[in-house]
CSV table of C-alpha atoms in Angstrom, one decimal:
chain,number,residue,atom,x,y,z
A,1163,MET,CA,8.6,27.2,-14.4
A,1164,ALA,CA,5.9,24.5,-14.6
A,1165,ALA,CA,6.1,21.8,-11.8
A,1166,ARG,CA,7.5,18.4,-12.6
A,1167,THR,CA,5.2,15.6,-12.3
A,1168,ASP,CA,5.3,11.7,-12.4
A,1169,LEU,CA,5.8,10.3,-16.1
A,1170,VAL,CA,3.8,7.5,-15.2
A,1171,THR,CA,0.0,7.8,-15.8
A,1172,ASP,CA,-1.2,4.3,-15.0
A,1173,PRO,CA,-3.9,5.0,-12.3
A,1174,ALA,CA,-3.0,2.0,-10.1
A,1175,ILE,CA,0.6,3.0,-9.9
A,1176,THR,CA,-0.1,6.7,-9.5
A,1177,ALA,CA,-2.4,5.6,-6.5
A,1178,SER,CA,0.3,3.5,-5.1
A,1179,LEU,CA,2.7,6.4,-5.4
A,1180,LEU,CA,0.3,8.6,-3.3
A,1181,LEU,CA,0.2,6.2,-0.5
A,1182,ALA,CA,3.8,5.7,-0.5
A,1183,ARG,CA,4.2,9.3,-0.3
A,1184,ARG,CA,1.7,9.8,2.4
A,1185,GLY,CA,3.5,7.2,4.4
A,1186,GLN,CA,6.9,8.8,4.1
A,1187,ALA,CA,5.2,12.2,5.3
A,1188,TYR,CA,3.7,10.3,8.3
A,1189,PHE,CA,7.1,8.7,9.1
A,1190,SER,CA,8.7,12.1,8.7
A,1191,ARG,CA,6.3,13.7,11.0
A,1192,LYS,CA,6.8,11.2,13.8
A,1193,LEU,CA,10.5,11.5,13.4
A,1194,ASN,CA,10.4,15.2,13.6
A,1195,GLU,CA,8.3,14.9,16.8
A,1196,LEU,CA,11.4,13.1,18.3
A,1197,ALA,CA,14.0,15.2,20.4
A,1198,ASP,CA,17.6,14.4,19.6
A,1199,ALA,CA,17.8,12.8,23.0
A,1200,ASP,CA,15.0,10.4,22.1
A,1201,PHE,CA,17.1,8.8,19.6
A,1202,GLU,CA,18.9,6.8,22.3
A,1203,GLU,CA,15.6,5.1,23.5
A,1204,PRO,CA,14.4,1.8,22.3
A,1205,SER,CA,12.1,1.4,19.3
A,1206,LEU,CA,9.3,-1.0,19.3
A,1207,LEU,CA,11.4,-3.4,17.5
A,1208,THR,CA,13.3,-5.9,19.8
A,1209,GLY,CA,17.0,-5.1,19.8
A,1210,TRP,CA,16.9,-1.9,18.0
A,1211,ASP,CA,16.9,1.5,19.5
A,1212,ARG,CA,15.5,4.4,17.5
A,1213,ARG,CA,19.0,5.3,16.0
A,1214,HIS,CA,19.2,1.8,14.2
A,1215,LEU,CA,15.5,2.1,13.0
A,1216,ILE,CA,15.9,5.6,11.7
A,1217,ALA,CA,19.0,4.6,9.9
A,1218,HIS,CA,17.4,1.4,8.5
A,1219,VAL,CA,14.4,3.4,7.0
A,1220,GLY,CA,16.8,6.0,5.4
A,1221,LEU,CA,19.1,3.1,3.9
A,1222,ASN,CA,16.1,1.3,2.7
A,1223,ALA,CA,15.3,4.3,0.6
A,1224,ARG,CA,18.6,4.4,-0.9
A,1225,ALA,CA,18.3,0.4,-1.7
A,1226,VAL,CA,14.9,0.9,-3.4
A,1227,THR,CA,16.2,3.7,-5.3
A,1228,ARG,CA,18.9,1.4,-6.7
A,1229,LEU,CA,16.2,-0.9,-8.0
A,1230,VAL,CA,14.5,2.0,-9.6
A,1231,GLU,CA,17.9,3.2,-11.3
A,1232,TRP,CA,18.3,-0.4,-12.5
A,1233,ALA,CA,15.0,-0.3,-14.4
A,1234,ALA,CA,15.8,3.1,-15.7
A,1235,THR,CA,19.2,2.3,-17.1
A,1236,GLY,CA,19.1,-1.4,-17.5
A,1237,ILE,CA,22.4,-1.5,-15.4
A,1238,GLU,CA,22.0,-4.2,-12.5
A,1239,THR,CA,22.2,-2.2,-9.3
A,1240,PRO,CA,21.4,-4.7,-6.3
A,1241,MET,CA,19.7,-3.2,-3.2
A,1242,TYR,CA,22.8,-4.4,-1.2
A,1243,SER,CA,26.0,-5.9,-2.2
A,1244,SER,CA,25.4,-8.7,0.5
A,1245,PRO,CA,23.4,-9.3,3.5
A,1246,ALA,CA,26.2,-8.6,5.8
A,1247,ALA,CA,27.1,-5.3,4.1
A,1248,ARG,CA,23.3,-4.2,4.8
A,1249,VAL,CA,23.8,-5.0,8.5
A,1250,GLU,CA,27.2,-3.2,8.7
A,1251,GLU,CA,25.7,-0.1,7.0
A,1252,ILE,CA,22.9,0.1,9.5
A,1253,ALA,CA,25.2,-0.6,12.4
A,1254,PHE,CA,27.5,2.3,11.2
A,1255,SER,CA,24.6,4.9,10.1
A,1256,ALA,CA,23.2,4.3,13.5
A,1257,THR,CA,26.3,6.1,15.1
A,1258,LEU,CA,25.6,9.2,13.2
A,1259,PRO,CA,24.7,12.4,15.1
A,1260,PRO,CA,20.9,13.2,15.2
A,1261,GLN,CA,21.1,15.8,12.6
A,1262,ALA,CA,22.9,13.6,10.3
A,1263,LEU,CA,20.3,10.8,10.7
A,1264,ARG,CA,17.5,13.2,10.1
A,1265,ASN,CA,19.3,14.3,6.9
A,1266,LEU,CA,19.7,10.7,5.8
A,1267,SER,CA,16.0,10.1,6.2
A,1268,ASP,CA,14.9,13.2,4.4
A,1269,HIS,CA,17.6,13.3,1.6
A,1270,ALA,CA,17.1,9.5,0.8
A,1271,ALA,CA,13.4,9.8,0.5
A,1272,ILE,CA,13.6,12.8,-1.7
A,1273,HIS,CA,16.0,11.2,-4.1
A,1274,LEU,CA,13.8,7.9,-4.1
A,1275,THR,CA,10.6,10.0,-5.0
A,1276,VAL,CA,12.4,11.9,-7.7
A,1277,GLU,CA,13.6,8.6,-9.4
A,1278,TRP,CA,10.0,7.4,-9.3
A,1279,ARG,CA,8.9,10.7,-10.8
A,1280,ASP,CA,11.3,10.5,-13.6
A,1281,LEU,CA,11.0,6.8,-14.4
A,1282,PRO,CA,9.5,6.6,-18.0
A,1283,GLU,CA,6.2,4.9,-18.4
A,1284,GLU,CA,7.5,2.1,-20.4
A,1285,ALA,CA,10.1,1.2,-17.6
A,1286,TRP,CA,7.8,0.5,-14.9
A,1287,ASP,CA,7.3,-3.3,-15.9
A,1288,HIS,CA,11.1,-3.7,-16.2
A,1289,GLU,CA,12.1,-6.4,-13.9
A,1290,VAL,CA,14.5,-6.2,-10.9
A,1291,ARG,CA,15.6,-8.4,-8.0
A,1292,THR,CA,14.8,-7.7,-4.3
A,1293,ALA,CA,17.1,-8.3,-1.4
A,1294,GLN,CA,15.2,-11.6,-0.9
A,1295,GLY,CA,16.2,-12.8,-4.4
A,1296,ARG,CA,12.5,-12.4,-5.9
A,1297,VAL,CA,12.3,-11.0,-9.5
A,1298,VAL,CA,9.6,-8.3,-9.6
A,1299,PRO,CA,8.5,-5.5,-11.8
A,1300,VAL,CA,9.9,-2.4,-10.5
A,1301,SER,CA,6.5,-1.1,-9.9
A,1302,GLU,CA,6.7,-3.4,-6.8
A,1303,THR,CA,9.3,-1.1,-5.3
A,1304,VAL,CA,6.4,1.3,-4.5
A,1305,TRP,CA,4.6,-1.3,-2.1
A,1306,MET,CA,7.9,-2.4,-0.7
A,1307,ARG,CA,8.4,1.1,0.5
A,1308,THR,CA,5.0,1.8,1.4
A,1309,ARG,CA,4.8,-0.9,4.0
A,1310,GLU,CA,8.2,0.2,5.2
A,1311,VAL,CA,7.4,3.7,6.0
A,1312,TRP,CA,3.9,3.3,7.5
A,1313,ILE,CA,4.8,0.4,9.8
A,1314,HIS,CA,8.1,1.6,10.8
A,1315,ALA,CA,6.6,5.1,11.9
A,1316,VAL,CA,4.7,3.1,14.4
A,1317,ASP,CA,7.9,1.2,15.5
A,1318,LEU,CA,9.4,4.5,16.4
A,1319,GLY,CA,7.3,4.2,19.5
A,1320,ASN,CA,6.2,7.9,19.9
A,1321,GLY,CA,2.4,7.8,19.0
A,1322,GLY,CA,2.1,6.3,15.6
A,1323,ARG,CA,-0.9,3.9,15.4
A,1324,PHE,CA,-2.2,1.4,12.8
A,1325,GLU,CA,-5.6,3.2,13.6
A,1326,ASP,CA,-4.0,6.3,11.6
A,1327,PHE,CA,-3.5,4.1,8.5
A,1328,PRO,CA,-5.8,4.6,5.5
A,1329,SER,CA,-8.4,1.7,5.2
A,1330,GLU,CA,-6.9,0.7,1.7
A,1331,LEU,CA,-3.5,0.2,3.4
A,1332,LEU,CA,-4.9,-1.9,6.1
A,1333,ASP,CA,-6.7,-4.0,3.5
A,1334,ALA,CA,-3.5,-4.3,1.3
A,1335,LEU,CA,-1.3,-5.2,4.4
A,1336,LEU,CA,-3.7,-7.9,5.5
A,1337,ALA,CA,-3.9,-9.3,2.0
A,1338,ASP,CA,0.0,-9.2,1.7
A,1339,VAL,CA,0.5,-11.0,4.9
A,1340,LEU,CA,-2.0,-13.8,4.2
A,1341,ARG,CA,-0.4,-14.4,0.6
A,1342,MET,CA,3.0,-14.6,2.1
A,1343,TRP,CA,1.7,-17.2,4.7
A,1344,ASP,CA,0.1,-19.0,2.0
A,1345,ARG,CA,3.4,-19.4,0.0
A,1346,ARG,CA,5.1,-20.8,3.0
A,1347,ARG,CA,2.3,-22.9,4.7
A,1348,GLU,CA,3.1,-26.2,3.5
A,1349,ALA,CA,6.9,-25.9,3.9
A,1350,GLU,CA,6.7,-24.4,7.4
A,1351,GLY,CA,3.5,-26.1,8.6
A,1352,LEU,CA,1.8,-22.6,9.1
A,1353,PRO,CA,-1.9,-22.6,10.5
A,1354,LEU,CA,-4.6,-21.3,8.5
A,1355,PHE,CA,-5.9,-18.1,9.7
A,1356,LEU,CA,-9.4,-16.6,8.9
A,1357,LEU,CA,-9.5,-12.9,9.7
A,1358,GLU,CA,-12.8,-11.2,10.3
A,1359,PRO,CA,-12.5,-7.6,10.8
A,1360,LEU,CA,-15.3,-6.1,12.7
A,1361,ASP,CA,-15.2,-3.0,10.7
A,1362,ARG,CA,-14.8,-4.5,7.2
A,1363,VAL,CA,-15.8,-7.3,4.9
A,1364,ALA,CA,-13.7,-10.3,5.9
A,1365,VAL,CA,-10.4,-10.4,4.1
A,1366,THR,CA,-10.9,-14.2,4.0
A,1367,PRO,CA,-14.4,-15.4,3.9
A,1368,PRO,CA,-15.5,-17.4,6.9
A,1369,ALA,CA,-15.8,-21.1,5.9
A,1370,ALA,CA,-15.5,-24.5,7.2
A,1371,HIS,CA,-11.7,-25.2,7.2
A,1372,PRO,CA,-10.6,-28.0,9.6
A,1373,GLY,CA,-8.1,-26.8,12.0
A,1374,ALA,CA,-8.4,-23.1,10.9
A,1375,VAL,CA,-8.0,-20.3,13.5
A,1376,THR,CA,-10.5,-17.5,13.1
A,1377,LEU,CA,-9.5,-14.2,14.5
A,1378,ARG,CA,-11.5,-11.1,15.2
A,1379,GLY,CA,-10.8,-7.4,15.8
A,1380,THR,CA,-10.9,-4.0,13.9
A,1381,ALA,CA,-8.9,-4.1,10.6
A,1382,ALA,CA,-6.2,-2.0,12.5
A,1383,ALA,CA,-5.9,-4.4,15.3
A,1384,LEU,CA,-5.8,-7.4,12.9
A,1385,THR,CA,-3.1,-5.5,10.8
A,1386,ARG,CA,-1.0,-4.8,14.0
A,1387,TRP,CA,-1.3,-8.5,15.0
A,1388,ALA,CA,-0.4,-10.1,11.6
A,1389,THR,CA,2.6,-7.9,11.1
A,1390,GLY,CA,3.9,-9.1,14.5
A,1391,ARG,CA,3.2,-6.0,16.5
A,1392,GLY,CA,1.1,-7.5,19.3
A,1393,THR,CA,-2.2,-9.1,20.0
A,1394,GLN,CA,-4.0,-6.0,21.5
A,1395,GLY,CA,-7.6,-5.9,20.4
A,1396,VAL,CA,-7.6,-9.4,18.7
A,1397,SER,CA,-9.3,-12.5,19.9
A,1398,THR,CA,-10.3,-15.8,18.5
A,1399,SER,CA,-13.9,-16.4,17.5
A,1400,THR,CA,-14.6,-18.3,20.8
A,1401,GLY,CA,-13.2,-15.2,22.8
A,1402,GLY,CA,-9.9,-16.6,23.5
A,1403,PRO,CA,-6.6,-14.8,23.4
A,1404,ALA,CA,-4.9,-14.5,19.8
A,1405,PRO,CA,-1.9,-16.8,19.1
A,1406,ARG,CA,1.3,-15.1,18.1
A,1407,ALA,CA,1.5,-14.4,14.5
A,1408,PRO,CA,3.8,-16.3,12.4
A,1409,ARG,CA,6.7,-14.4,10.7
A,1410,TRP,CA,5.6,-12.2,7.9
A,1411,LEU,CA,8.5,-11.1,5.8
């Protein structure tokens, strides 16, 4: 029997799917390296132990799958019935035995990749609504899941590193963060950051912007800083310490 492959042939989407699946493999590898007893330890996310983080990532796959099913069927299926229901589901799932949490992670990820695989070419531009209320083409779900699995693999706190991320992912994450800040800059009074990766072409070209803060570091270090995971390896253009990054998502 011939293997089933993705129905979509758009090169950009197929490349995005590959990056998402590589991220899932990376998360699964870091998860599998944890012993059951390690689930009780804190994650790198303040207020969450590893149990809550693993539950969140598995349930996120289910939520994203609902959006893909919405695009496929035309029947509205929100990611979550409400913000409160999302919080309650994570809290309950975090109480599951370690093997059940492992199964949740694996099975939800497989279900999502099957739904992506079987989504017809013409459905990839169908619009769905995210948990934040944004209306986006369903193709956006691939990026939503990509950043989820790669970054939370680091948040497990057992050796995952931004330095392990593919270069195209680091560049995409930095661009995404800067885009989010740009949308909120006026309303929230956010400073303008100019990023100068020492191992890349600058994400935002250096220019004279009154009050702008120029930060330097490797692309991995800048991405770690921009996503709120610490200032290690990042400094201002004058050699001073990096400020705390604004909220991203």
